[in-house]
């Protein structure tokens, strides 16, 4: 600062109030974190819809799994993790003053995110067979004319590939920064009386 000559000092109350509001928003960013959490929910649901992870498209369903899905709401290989929409619908976000998070409370969400093996122990089970024009076929237990048999099912392992849905792409990381910048800009504009 010049100690000799002429000076102009600005002590503008509106500028000081704007800086004070921005400082308070930076100290307690709960509104920003809430907006980020909402964005995280929609971006995670978009990962389900596009069936993509950070490395690209998810591994398709095995032919056996796809064939079991034929005739149900979602057919064949489409909508990989959205057969019943339970996992998709359970995606929620939460925010505090210091963080924003997204996740699911479904127990099987982790194995779809990380992949893994499920060991199924040996067991006995009843199967129900009914006579059709194509011979004996599996039928529902509630069917009246059926034959019930007790069968042994051996122990086996099911391998579930990782299909990550909880991640941030570079574009999503940039959008989070834009959300924070927009909130600070809107707060500054509101404090100064400017229209956005």
XYZ file of N, CA, C and O in Angstrom:
784
model
N 0.844 -1.164 0.000
C 0.000 0.000 0.000
C 0.896 1.235 0.000
O 1.932 1.270 0.632
N 0.433 2.238 -0.689
C 1.206 3.473 -0.792
C 1.110 4.242 0.519
O 0.043 4.437 1.070
N 2.258 4.652 1.030
C 2.255 5.431 2.268
C 2.338 6.910 1.975
O 2.022 7.723 2.822
N 2.766 7.243 0.783
C 2.816 8.636 0.395
C 1.913 8.840 -0.796
O 1.622 7.937 -1.544
N 1.449 9.986 -1.006
C 0.617 10.290 -2.155
C -0.853 10.180 -1.815
O -1.289 10.416 -0.696
N -1.608 9.755 -2.774
C -3.066 9.732 -2.644
C -3.549 8.285 -2.516
O -2.968 7.366 -3.074
N -4.626 8.048 -1.778
C -5.188 6.719 -1.568
C -6.698 6.755 -1.726
O -7.331 7.786 -1.490
N -7.235 5.625 -2.084
C -8.687 5.446 -2.098
C -8.971 4.216 -1.251
O -8.470 3.132 -1.522
N -9.739 4.359 -0.198
C -10.112 3.238 0.655
C -11.587 2.953 0.450
O -12.411 3.860 0.488
N -11.864 1.691 0.255
C -13.252 1.284 0.069
C -13.676 0.523 1.320
O -13.113 -0.516 1.657
N -14.649 1.062 1.993
C -15.262 0.388 3.131
C -16.751 0.350 2.788
O -17.529 1.162 3.261
N -17.089 -0.583 1.947
C -18.456 -0.701 1.461
C -19.186 -1.738 2.302
O -18.788 -2.903 2.362
N -20.244 -1.321 2.937
C -21.000 -2.225 3.816
C -21.589 -3.407 3.032
O -21.606 -4.525 3.517
N -22.051 -3.177 1.830
C -22.634 -4.258 1.027
C -21.583 -5.327 0.691
O -21.868 -6.525 0.751
N -20.371 -4.897 0.355
C -19.291 -5.844 0.059
C -18.942 -6.642 1.304
O -18.783 -7.873 1.261
N -18.849 -5.953 2.443
C -18.526 -6.644 3.688
C -19.619 -7.649 4.074
O -19.321 -8.748 4.532
N -20.894 -7.292 3.867
C -21.996 -8.212 4.164
C -21.972 -9.428 3.240
O -22.215 -10.552 3.675
N -21.663 -9.193 1.965
C -21.563 -10.307 1.010
C -20.442 -11.246 1.414
O -20.614 -12.471 1.423
N -19.273 -10.691 1.750
C -18.156 -11.535 2.179
C -18.498 -12.297 3.456
O -18.122 -13.458 3.611
N -19.241 -11.654 4.348
C -19.647 -12.317 5.588
C -20.584 -13.494 5.298
O -20.445 -14.571 5.873
N -21.541 -13.294 4.384
C -22.471 -14.378 4.026
C -21.739 -15.525 3.346
O -22.020 -16.699 3.599
N -20.796 -15.205 2.477
C -20.012 -16.254 1.823
C -19.161 -17.021 2.834
O -19.032 -18.248 2.748
N -18.622 -16.301 3.800
C -17.832 -16.935 4.846
C -18.701 -17.884 5.677
O -18.290 -19.005 5.991
N -19.914 -17.443 6.024
C -20.835 -18.313 6.781
C -21.227 -19.541 5.966
O -21.312 -20.645 6.491
N -21.465 -19.359 4.657
C -21.830 -20.484 3.802
C -20.661 -21.468 3.693
O -20.863 -22.684 3.702
N -19.441 -20.944 3.633
C -18.271 -21.810 3.566
C -18.061 -22.559 4.884
O -17.611 -23.700 4.887
N -18.405 -21.931 6.006
C -18.279 -22.591 7.309
C -19.370 -23.627 7.545
O -19.161 -24.599 8.254
N -20.557 -23.418 6.996
C -21.681 -24.341 7.173
C -22.294 -24.648 5.801
O -23.353 -24.126 5.462
N -21.635 -25.501 5.038
C -22.082 -25.742 3.666
C -23.180 -26.808 3.514
O -23.253 -27.463 2.482
N -24.022 -26.967 4.518
C -25.076 -27.998 4.438
C -25.944 -27.860 3.186
O -26.248 -28.874 2.545
N -26.365 -26.649 2.788
C -27.170 -26.554 1.557
C -26.409 -27.038 0.306
O -26.993 -27.689 -0.560
N -25.116 -26.750 0.251
C -24.312 -27.208 -0.884
C -24.203 -28.725 -0.844
O -24.363 -29.404 -1.868
N -23.945 -29.272 0.350
C -23.813 -30.729 0.479
C -25.122 -31.435 0.139
O -25.118 -32.523 -0.443
N -26.263 -30.837 0.471
C -27.558 -31.431 0.117
C -27.740 -31.471 -1.398
O -28.231 -32.466 -1.948
N -27.337 -30.402 -2.070
C -27.432 -30.373 -3.535
C -26.494 -31.410 -4.157
O -26.856 -32.084 -5.131
N -25.316 -31.570 -3.579
C -24.373 -32.569 -4.091
C -24.920 -33.971 -3.871
O -24.836 -34.833 -4.763
N -25.513 -34.234 -2.699
C -26.087 -35.559 -2.423
C -27.209 -35.883 -3.410
O -27.304 -37.009 -3.909
N -28.048 -34.908 -3.713
C -29.123 -35.132 -4.693
C -28.536 -35.447 -6.068
O -29.029 -36.333 -6.782
N -27.474 -34.741 -6.438
C -26.809 -35.019 -7.712
C -26.212 -36.424 -7.724
O -26.295 -37.143 -8.723
N -25.619 -36.846 -6.599
C -25.028 -38.183 -6.519
C -26.072 -39.275 -6.712
O -25.813 -40.296 -7.342
N -27.276 -39.065 -6.181
C -28.351 -40.053 -6.351
C -28.707 -40.184 -7.830
O -28.770 -41.291 -8.365
N -28.923 -39.067 -8.499
C -29.310 -39.141 -9.915
C -28.182 -39.698 -10.781
O -28.441 -40.456 -11.716
N -26.928 -39.355 -10.476
C -25.822 -39.887 -11.283
C -25.663 -41.391 -11.055
O -25.381 -42.136 -12.000
N -25.881 -41.863 -9.824
C -25.804 -43.306 -9.557
C -26.929 -44.037 -10.274
O -26.717 -45.104 -10.865
N -28.122 -43.481 -10.253
C -29.233 -44.110 -10.972
C -28.966 -44.117 -12.478
O -29.332 -45.059 -13.180
N -28.298 -43.097 -12.970
C -27.925 -43.060 -14.386
C -26.949 -44.191 -14.710
O -26.995 -44.775 -15.794
N -26.058 -44.531 -13.772
C -25.145 -45.659 -13.989
C -25.934 -46.949 -14.169
O -25.583 -47.786 -15.005
N -27.006 -47.124 -13.385
C -27.870 -48.296 -13.541
C -28.518 -48.299 -14.921
O -28.567 -49.328 -15.594
N -29.046 -47.159 -15.319
C -29.766 -47.079 -16.591
C -28.841 -47.333 -17.775
O -29.229 -47.973 -18.753
N -27.617 -46.840 -17.694
C -26.659 -47.019 -18.795
C -25.847 -48.301 -18.662
O -25.091 -48.644 -19.572
N -25.967 -48.961 -17.509
C -25.246 -50.206 -17.225
C -23.754 -50.037 -17.447
O -23.102 -50.838 -18.129
N -23.193 -48.981 -16.849
C -21.775 -48.685 -17.013
C -21.091 -48.539 -15.657
O -21.687 -48.103 -14.681
N -19.815 -48.885 -15.643
C -18.951 -48.668 -14.501
C -17.805 -47.769 -14.916
O -17.765 -47.299 -16.062
N -16.852 -47.542 -14.047
C -15.737 -46.664 -14.409
C -14.895 -47.206 -15.568
O -14.256 -46.448 -16.277
N -14.931 -48.530 -15.781
C -14.150 -49.133 -16.863
C -14.977 -49.386 -18.120
O -14.486 -49.995 -19.061
N -16.226 -48.953 -18.136
C -17.060 -49.156 -19.322
C -18.305 -49.968 -19.007
O -18.762 -50.002 -17.866
N -18.848 -50.631 -20.046
C -20.087 -51.402 -19.886
C -19.897 -52.547 -18.903
O -18.827 -53.142 -18.826
N -20.965 -52.838 -18.142
C -20.938 -53.986 -17.228
C -20.864 -55.280 -18.018
O -21.336 -55.366 -19.157
N -20.326 -56.299 -17.368
C -20.316 -57.637 -17.966
C -21.763 -58.098 -18.110
O -22.566 -57.960 -17.192
N -22.125 -58.664 -19.265
C -23.514 -59.100 -19.447
C -23.857 -60.269 -18.525
O -22.978 -60.925 -17.982
N -25.155 -60.500 -18.373
C -25.613 -61.639 -17.587
C -25.154 -62.936 -18.241
O -25.008 -63.012 -19.469
N -24.965 -63.954 -17.425
C -24.627 -65.261 -17.989
C -25.836 -65.762 -18.773
O -26.974 -65.384 -18.492
N -25.624 -66.610 -19.774
C -26.763 -67.126 -20.538
C -27.805 -67.828 -19.656
O -29.005 -67.713 -19.898
N -27.331 -68.524 -18.621
C -28.270 -69.224 -17.727
C -29.154 -68.221 -16.986
O -30.361 -68.399 -16.893
N -28.552 -67.179 -16.441
C -29.341 -66.166 -15.720
C -30.293 -65.461 -16.671
O -31.453 -65.234 -16.338
N -29.818 -65.122 -17.868
C -30.667 -64.434 -18.847
C -31.861 -65.298 -19.237
O -32.983 -64.804 -19.354
N -31.624 -66.604 -19.409
C -32.737 -67.472 -19.810
C -33.759 -67.629 -18.691
O -34.942 -67.796 -18.954
N -33.322 -67.565 -17.436
C -34.273 -67.650 -16.319
C -35.142 -66.408 -16.236
O -36.227 -66.445 -15.679
N -34.665 -65.298 -16.763
C -35.422 -64.048 -16.687
C -36.451 -63.913 -17.795
O -37.303 -63.046 -17.731
N -36.381 -64.722 -18.824
C -37.333 -64.632 -19.920
C -38.728 -64.931 -19.383
O -38.930 -65.872 -18.637
N -39.681 -64.102 -19.746
C -41.052 -64.284 -19.287
C -41.369 -63.468 -18.045
O -42.503 -63.395 -17.611
N -40.366 -62.831 -17.452
C -40.618 -61.968 -16.299
C -40.730 -60.531 -16.790
O -40.732 -60.253 -17.972
N -40.804 -59.606 -15.836
C -40.995 -58.193 -16.208
C -39.913 -57.693 -17.164
O -40.195 -57.057 -18.150
N -38.651 -57.927 -16.818
C -37.551 -57.489 -17.675
C -36.995 -58.719 -18.358
O -36.656 -59.689 -17.704
N -36.880 -58.712 -19.643
C -36.528 -59.922 -20.378
C -35.025 -60.042 -20.640
O -34.355 -59.056 -20.884
N -34.567 -61.274 -20.605
C -33.230 -61.609 -21.058
C -32.120 -60.808 -20.435
O -32.039 -60.686 -19.229
N -31.254 -60.263 -21.280
C -30.047 -59.597 -20.790
C -30.247 -58.123 -20.495
O -29.334 -57.472 -20.009
N -31.402 -57.553 -20.791
C -31.629 -56.134 -20.544
C -31.830 -55.831 -19.071
O -32.251 -56.685 -18.300
N -31.515 -54.637 -18.663
C -31.738 -54.154 -17.300
C -31.042 -55.060 -16.290
O -31.671 -55.638 -15.406
N -29.738 -55.145 -16.381
C -28.958 -56.115 -15.623
C -29.246 -56.075 -14.127
O -29.582 -57.089 -13.535
N -29.120 -54.953 -13.466
C -29.357 -54.894 -12.020
C -30.723 -54.303 -11.689
O -30.950 -53.858 -10.572
N -31.645 -54.334 -12.649
C -32.954 -53.730 -12.408
C -34.099 -54.706 -12.688
O -35.171 -54.307 -13.113
N -33.908 -55.962 -12.401
C -34.962 -56.951 -12.631
C -36.199 -56.618 -11.799
O -37.310 -56.587 -12.311
N -35.998 -56.354 -10.511
C -37.126 -55.981 -9.643
C -37.104 -54.497 -9.284
O -38.041 -54.014 -8.663
N -36.038 -53.793 -9.613
C -35.835 -52.369 -9.293
C -35.644 -52.104 -7.807
O -35.646 -50.955 -7.384
N -35.482 -53.137 -6.983
C -35.298 -52.913 -5.545
C -33.977 -52.202 -5.263
O -33.943 -51.250 -4.485
N -32.883 -52.663 -5.867
C -31.587 -52.028 -5.634
C -31.576 -50.610 -6.194
O -31.159 -49.667 -5.521
N -32.065 -50.447 -7.397
C -32.140 -49.134 -8.052
C -32.948 -48.147 -7.201
O -32.539 -47.009 -6.988
N -34.087 -48.591 -6.692
C -34.964 -47.714 -5.915
C -34.427 -47.442 -4.516
O -34.881 -46.492 -3.859
N -33.505 -48.268 -4.044
C -32.988 -48.082 -2.683
C -31.834 -47.082 -2.624
O -31.338 -46.781 -1.537
N -31.390 -46.567 -3.752
C -30.282 -45.603 -3.765
C -30.754 -44.299 -3.126
O -31.717 -43.688 -3.584
N -30.084 -43.907 -2.048
C -30.440 -42.673 -1.349
C -29.180 -41.866 -1.075
O -28.081 -42.411 -1.035
N -29.381 -40.593 -0.854
C -28.278 -39.707 -0.516
C -28.516 -39.067 0.830
O -29.657 -38.953 1.284
N -27.449 -38.681 1.468
C -27.553 -37.936 2.722
C -26.420 -36.928 2.781
O -25.381 -37.114 2.151
N -26.643 -35.884 3.550
C -25.655 -34.814 3.623
C -25.568 -34.274 5.045
O -26.555 -34.272 5.781
N -24.371 -33.849 5.409
C -24.134 -33.155 6.669
C -23.443 -31.842 6.315
O -23.322 -31.500 5.143
N -22.957 -31.143 7.313
C -22.230 -29.905 7.043
C -20.890 -30.160 6.354
O -20.333 -29.269 5.742
N -20.367 -31.382 6.483
C -19.018 -31.632 5.968
C -18.944 -32.661 4.852
O -17.882 -32.845 4.265
N -20.033 -33.399 4.577
C -19.938 -34.412 3.535
C -21.282 -34.703 2.891
O -22.334 -34.432 3.462
N -21.185 -35.261 1.700
C -22.350 -35.754 0.970
C -22.067 -37.208 0.629
O -20.946 -37.552 0.270
N -23.084 -38.059 0.760
C -22.890 -39.486 0.519
C -24.077 -40.047 -0.238
O -25.185 -39.513 -0.184
N -23.824 -41.158 -0.938
C -24.869 -41.887 -1.643
C -24.623 -43.364 -1.384
O -23.482 -43.796 -1.226
N -25.701 -44.140 -1.288
C -25.531 -45.566 -1.034
C -26.866 -46.285 -1.022
O -27.900 -45.724 -1.391
N -26.828 -47.540 -0.590
C -28.005 -48.370 -0.521
C -28.007 -49.124 0.798
O -26.945 -49.393 1.365
N -29.183 -49.485 1.266
C -29.289 -50.295 2.472
C -29.560 -51.765 2.138
O -29.770 -52.573 3.030
N -29.550 -52.116 0.870
C -29.779 -53.497 0.458
C -28.493 -54.298 0.708
O -27.412 -53.902 0.268
N -28.635 -55.427 1.406
C -27.466 -56.225 1.770
C -26.693 -56.724 0.559
O -25.469 -56.835 0.594
N -27.396 -57.041 -0.523
C -26.717 -57.587 -1.692
C -26.101 -56.508 -2.574
O -25.479 -56.810 -3.591
N -26.244 -55.251 -2.204
C -25.659 -54.169 -2.994
C -24.145 -54.263 -3.078
O -23.558 -53.962 -4.117
N -23.508 -54.708 -1.985
C -22.044 -54.775 -1.963
C -21.505 -55.803 -2.947
O -20.503 -55.556 -3.624
N -22.128 -56.959 -3.037
C -21.592 -57.990 -3.944
C -21.754 -57.574 -5.403
O -20.922 -57.894 -6.242
N -22.777 -56.801 -5.713
C -22.907 -56.309 -7.094
C -21.882 -55.220 -7.365
O -21.363 -55.121 -8.483
N -21.573 -54.406 -6.373
C -20.572 -53.352 -6.531
C -19.169 -53.945 -6.658
O -18.402 -53.545 -7.525
N -18.825 -54.903 -5.795
C -17.462 -55.414 -5.707
C -17.245 -56.755 -6.399
O -16.104 -57.125 -6.678
N -18.328 -57.494 -6.652
C -18.202 -58.837 -7.202
C -17.828 -59.821 -6.100
O -17.496 -59.430 -4.982
N -17.918 -61.099 -6.399
C -17.529 -62.101 -5.417
C -18.156 -63.442 -5.703
O -18.808 -63.652 -6.728
N -17.943 -64.356 -4.774
C -18.488 -65.696 -4.896
C -19.469 -65.949 -3.763
O -19.220 -65.575 -2.628
N -20.544 -66.632 -4.093
C -21.541 -67.035 -3.113
C -21.494 -68.545 -3.048
O -21.721 -69.223 -4.059
N -21.166 -69.075 -1.861
C -21.097 -70.524 -1.685
C -22.449 -71.020 -1.181
O -22.896 -70.629 -0.116
N -23.085 -71.866 -1.964
C -24.384 -72.429 -1.632
C -24.156 -73.836 -1.068
O -23.592 -74.690 -1.765
N -24.565 -74.106 0.176
C -24.347 -75.442 0.751
C -25.306 -76.459 0.134
O -26.334 -76.115 -0.443
N -24.955 -77.734 0.304
C -25.823 -78.810 -0.162
C -27.127 -78.757 0.636
O -27.138 -78.374 1.811
N -28.223 -79.163 -0.022
C -29.515 -79.108 0.661
C -30.498 -80.056 -0.012
O -30.275 -80.515 -1.122
N -31.594 -80.305 0.696
C -32.708 -81.047 0.129
C -33.805 -80.054 -0.199
O -33.967 -79.057 0.504
N -34.557 -80.361 -1.247
C -35.617 -79.441 -1.650
C -36.718 -80.227 -2.338
O -36.465 -81.234 -2.998
N -37.960 -79.774 -2.155
C -39.088 -80.370 -2.849
C -39.229 -79.728 -4.224
O -39.096 -78.508 -4.358
N -39.464 -80.566 -5.226
C -39.816 -80.046 -6.540
C -41.195 -80.582 -6.882
O -41.621 -81.629 -6.387
N -41.913 -79.835 -7.689
C -43.286 -80.192 -8.050
C -43.362 -80.347 -9.567
O -42.977 -79.441 -10.304
N -43.840 -81.521 -9.986
C -43.939 -81.816 -11.409
C -45.391 -82.061 -11.768
O -46.137 -82.680 -11.006
N -45.790 -81.561 -12.906
C -47.145 -81.767 -13.397
C -47.109 -82.278 -14.820
O -46.155 -82.009 -15.564
N -48.134 -83.002 -15.191
C -48.218 -83.542 -16.544
C -48.767 -82.460 -17.474
O -49.788 -81.850 -17.191
N -48.077 -82.204 -18.564
C -48.533 -81.253 -19.579
C -48.547 -81.969 -20.918
O -48.156 -83.135 -21.003
N -48.956 -81.270 -21.958
C -48.951 -81.881 -23.289
C -47.530 -82.093 -23.807
O -47.324 -82.721 -24.830
N -46.527 -81.562 -23.106
C -45.127 -81.745 -23.480
C -44.423 -82.726 -22.537
O -43.210 -82.800 -22.529
N -45.157 -83.390 -21.702
C -44.568 -84.307 -20.732
C -44.559 -83.682 -19.355
O -45.286 -82.724 -19.075
N -43.718 -84.190 -18.474
C -43.643 -83.654 -17.115
C -42.850 -82.350 -17.124
O -41.780 -82.258 -17.731
N -43.388 -81.359 -16.422
C -42.756 -80.036 -16.312
C -42.834 -79.572 -14.863
O -43.698 -79.996 -14.110
N -41.931 -78.641 -14.507
C -42.011 -78.032 -13.182
C -43.290 -77.208 -13.108
O -43.635 -76.496 -14.056
N -43.972 -77.291 -11.971
C -45.187 -76.512 -11.761
C -45.108 -75.867 -10.378
O -44.263 -76.225 -9.551
N -46.013 -74.931 -10.118
C -46.067 -74.265 -8.822
C -46.545 -75.242 -7.754
O -47.321 -76.159 -8.024
N -46.135 -74.999 -6.527
C -46.525 -75.858 -5.409
C -48.024 -75.808 -5.174
O -48.609 -76.745 -4.632
N -48.668 -74.746 -5.590
C -50.104 -74.587 -5.349
C -50.959 -75.376 -6.348
O -52.173 -75.485 -6.156
N -50.346 -75.926 -7.370
C -51.115 -76.671 -8.377
C -51.717 -77.926 -7.743
O -51.061 -78.622 -6.970
N -52.959 -78.216 -8.084
C -53.669 -79.336 -7.457
C -53.140 -80.690 -7.921
O -52.862 -81.562 -7.115
N -53.050 -80.904 -9.196
C -52.624 -82.207 -9.705
C -51.136 -82.129 -10.038
O -50.747 -81.700 -11.117
N -50.357 -82.583 -9.076
C -48.909 -82.522 -9.241
C -48.274 -83.696 -8.518
O -48.892 -84.353 -7.673
N -47.044 -83.968 -8.846
C -46.258 -84.982 -8.171
C -45.125 -84.256 -7.453
O -44.409 -83.449 -8.054
N -44.956 -84.497 -6.156
C -43.918 -83.836 -5.369
C -42.792 -84.817 -5.121
O -43.027 -85.961 -4.719
N -41.578 -84.374 -5.368
C -40.398 -85.220 -5.158
C -39.395 -84.461 -4.301
O -39.228 -83.247 -4.455
N -38.723 -85.174 -3.411
C -37.639 -84.609 -2.611
C -36.340 -84.904 -3.350
O -36.074 -86.044 -3.701
N -35.550 -83.853 -3.629
C -34.301 -84.023 -4.373
C -33.134 -83.471 -3.570
O -33.308 -82.605 -2.707
N -31.952 -83.982 -3.861
C -30.709 -83.498 -3.252
C -30.055 -82.511 -4.218
O -29.887 -82.823 -5.395
N -29.699 -81.356 -3.704
C -28.985 -80.360 -4.513
C -27.589 -80.235 -3.909
O -27.449 -79.934 -2.717
N -26.576 -80.497 -4.697
C -25.195 -80.470 -4.206
C -24.708 -79.057 -3.935
O -25.255 -78.062 -4.434
N -23.660 -78.970 -3.135
C -23.033 -77.676 -2.859
C -22.451 -77.117 -4.152
O -21.937 -77.860 -4.991
N -22.562 -75.814 -4.323
C -22.006 -75.177 -5.517
C -21.688 -73.717 -5.223
O -22.075 -73.180 -4.185
N -20.947 -73.114 -6.113
C -20.520 -71.725 -5.962
C -21.035 -70.913 -7.139
O -20.944 -71.338 -8.286
N -21.568 -69.732 -6.828
C -22.031 -68.806 -7.856
C -21.065 -67.626 -7.868
O -20.815 -67.020 -6.815
N -20.519 -67.312 -9.025
C -19.606 -66.175 -9.163
C -20.376 -65.001 -9.748
O -20.967 -65.109 -10.823
N -20.362 -63.894 -9.022
C -21.040 -62.675 -9.476
C -19.964 -61.657 -9.849
O -19.156 -61.276 -8.998
N -19.921 -61.228 -11.103
C -18.896 -60.250 -11.494
C -19.206 -58.874 -10.900
O -20.357 -58.549 -10.607
N -18.164 -58.100 -10.708
C -18.337 -56.729 -10.205
C -19.052 -55.896 -11.262
O -18.681 -55.915 -12.434
N -20.084 -55.204 -10.833
C -20.790 -54.252 -11.690
C -20.909 -52.953 -10.897
O -21.955 -52.651 -10.324
N -19.803 -52.189 -10.823
C -19.790 -51.002 -9.966
C -20.780 -49.937 -10.431
O -20.845 -49.605 -11.609
N -21.543 -49.450 -9.486
C -22.508 -48.386 -9.746
C -22.244 -47.181 -8.861
O -22.725 -46.098 -9.137
N -21.469 -47.348 -7.796
C -21.100 -46.239 -6.909
C -19.697 -45.764 -7.277
O -18.701 -46.341 -6.846
N -19.614 -44.750 -8.108
C -18.340 -44.168 -8.524
C -18.613 -42.788 -9.092
O -19.763 -42.418 -9.340
N -17.554 -42.018 -9.285
C -17.664 -40.702 -9.914
C -16.805 -40.676 -11.172
O -15.620 -40.988 -11.117
N -17.403 -40.296 -12.274
C -16.631 -40.084 -13.496
C -15.989 -38.698 -13.412
O -16.316 -37.895 -12.536
N -15.095 -38.404 -14.326
C -14.462 -37.078 -14.356
C -15.505 -35.981 -14.565
O -15.436 -34.915 -13.943
N -16.496 -36.256 -15.435
C -17.547 -35.270 -15.695
C -18.386 -35.017 -14.434
O -18.774 -33.887 -14.158
N -18.654 -36.089 -13.688
C -19.454 -35.939 -12.463
C -18.678 -35.183 -11.391
O -19.253 -34.362 -10.670
N -17.379 -35.424 -11.296
C -16.546 -34.672 -10.350
C -16.549 -33.189 -10.698
O -16.640 -32.329 -9.813
N -16.458 -32.893 -11.992
C -16.497 -31.494 -12.426
C -17.852 -30.865 -12.115
O -17.929 -29.696 -11.717
N -18.933 -31.637 -12.268
C -20.277 -31.115 -11.979
C -20.430 -30.794 -10.501
O -21.092 -29.817 -10.133
N -19.827 -31.573 -9.625
C -19.889 -31.298 -8.186
C -19.217 -29.957 -7.885
O -19.730 -29.159 -7.098
N -18.106 -29.693 -8.537
C -17.438 -28.396 -8.356
C -18.336 -27.270 -8.860
O -18.460 -26.226 -8.216
N -19.024 -27.497 -9.986
C -19.943 -26.479 -10.516
C -21.107 -26.232 -9.550
O -21.557 -25.092 -9.401
N -21.596 -27.269 -8.921
C -22.692 -27.111 -7.954
C -22.248 -26.212 -6.808
O -22.966 -25.290 -6.410
N -21.034 -26.439 -6.295
C -20.519 -25.613 -5.197
C -20.288 -24.175 -5.663
O -20.671 -23.217 -4.963
N -19.706 -24.017 -6.846
C -19.466 -22.666 -7.367
C -20.774 -21.921 -7.599
O -20.885 -20.725 -7.281
N -21.773 -22.613 -8.162
C -23.074 -21.978 -8.408
C -23.741 -21.546 -7.110
O -24.364 -20.481 -7.053
N -23.629 -22.371 -6.063
C -24.233 -22.010 -4.773
C -23.554 -20.778 -4.191
O -24.230 -19.871 -3.684
N -22.238 -20.716 -4.270
C -21.523 -19.534 -3.761
C -21.852 -18.301 -4.597
O -22.044 -17.208 -4.061
N -21.935 -18.485 -5.919
C -22.269 -17.356 -6.797
C -23.687 -16.846 -6.506
O -23.926 -15.648 -6.445
N -24.629 -17.778 -6.319
C -26.008 -17.382 -6.024
C -26.088 -16.651 -4.689
O -26.829 -15.667 -4.556
N -25.308 -17.104 -3.718
C -25.293 -16.437 -2.407
C -24.712 -15.038 -2.527
O -25.224 -14.084 -1.949
N -23.645 -14.892 -3.321
C -23.039 -13.570 -3.521
C -23.998 -12.642 -4.259
O -24.142 -11.471 -3.905
N -24.696 -13.170 -5.286
C -25.652 -12.359 -6.037
C -26.819 -11.937 -5.160
O -27.285 -10.798 -5.233
N -27.287 -12.843 -4.308
C -28.416 -12.520 -3.418
C -27.997 -11.452 -2.407
O -28.752 -10.542 -2.116
N -26.783 -11.570 -1.898
C -26.319 -10.614 -0.907
C -26.119 -9.230 -1.517
O -26.370 -8.208 -0.869
N -25.679 -9.181 -2.791
C -25.430 -7.885 -3.419
C -26.684 -7.311 -4.078
O -26.661 -6.196 -4.556
N -27.744 -8.105 -4.130
C -28.991 -7.622 -4.735
C -29.032 -7.824 -6.237
O -29.970 -7.396 -6.888
N -28.015 -8.490 -6.797
C -27.995 -8.732 -8.239
C -28.948 -9.867 -8.581
O -29.222 -10.723 -7.764
N -29.460 -9.841 -9.802
C -30.323 -10.922 -10.259
C -29.467 -11.936 -11.009
O -28.641 -11.562 -11.811
N -29.713 -13.242 -10.756
C -28.915 -14.273 -11.454
C -29.194 -14.309 -12.921
O -30.173 -13.915 -13.428
